[in-house]
XYZ file of C-alpha atoms in Angstrom:
81
model
C 17.731 -19.680 9.148
C 16.640 -18.421 5.676
C 15.109 -14.880 5.700
C 11.470 -15.086 3.493
C 9.657 -11.961 2.038
C 5.970 -10.791 2.132
C 4.748 -8.916 -1.081
C 2.079 -6.151 0.046
C 0.649 -4.225 -2.940
C -2.347 -2.036 -3.158
C -4.533 -1.401 -6.477
C -7.246 1.141 -6.936
C -9.025 0.379 -10.486
C -6.050 0.183 -12.958
C -3.895 2.265 -10.878
C -1.119 0.174 -9.233
C -0.361 2.662 -5.877
C 1.968 0.388 -4.301
C 4.103 -2.795 -3.797
C 6.798 -3.454 -1.435
C 8.869 -6.548 -0.422
C 8.957 -7.115 3.684
C 11.296 -9.399 5.259
C 9.163 -11.879 7.134
C 9.545 -12.370 10.065
C 9.668 -8.853 11.927
C 8.252 -6.816 14.911
C 4.930 -5.307 14.120
C 5.129 -1.915 12.086
C 3.393 0.608 10.180
C 3.319 1.555 6.664
C 2.102 4.886 5.127
C 2.069 5.754 1.625
C 0.416 9.112 0.047
C -0.009 9.152 -3.863
C -1.738 11.485 -6.265
C -3.573 9.556 -9.152
C -3.351 11.470 -12.546
C -7.191 11.314 -13.097
C -10.643 11.021 -11.194
C -11.662 7.593 -9.833
C -15.254 6.458 -9.765
C -16.989 6.155 -6.364
C -17.406 2.804 -7.165
C -14.055 1.268 -8.359
C -12.439 -1.438 -6.692
C -9.810 -1.442 -4.136
C -7.203 -4.411 -3.843
C -5.304 -5.091 -1.203
C -2.952 -8.021 -1.876
C -0.452 -9.970 0.651
C 1.578 -12.960 -0.241
C 3.712 -14.335 2.717
C 4.479 -17.511 4.118
C 3.918 -18.624 7.712
C 1.436 -17.110 10.433
C 1.512 -13.565 10.022
C -1.232 -11.134 11.032
C -1.607 -7.941 8.353
C -4.502 -5.218 9.211
C -5.349 -2.395 6.599
C -6.188 0.461 8.995
C -7.706 3.055 6.618
C -7.347 4.739 2.984
C -8.205 8.149 2.903
C -9.471 9.745 -0.103
C -9.141 13.645 -0.603
C -9.622 15.640 -3.871
C -6.813 17.113 -5.536
C -6.356 20.617 -5.036
C -5.503 23.078 -7.674
C -1.967 24.214 -7.401
C -0.683 21.343 -5.071
C 2.563 19.737 -5.814
C 2.774 16.119 -7.390
C 4.631 13.794 -5.081
C 4.832 10.702 -3.276
C 5.551 10.427 0.266
C 7.078 7.234 1.826
C 7.822 6.159 5.438
C 8.296 2.609 6.785
């Protein structure tokens, strides 16, 4: 049986924040990421969640949390599967 892949991506305005290839099918999992965006983003900026997959799969966007940048905080990206 040939393994397939889904593509998951998150974009806010002109910023592509996340893209990942995920093997399918597989057991349910949570994907968690944190980003620092290099500029202020207006509250009416569109958020696009793109999912491209084959077959019958279920995807949920649980939460997007926006926190203001704190002076002195480190610029880092955290990723956990």
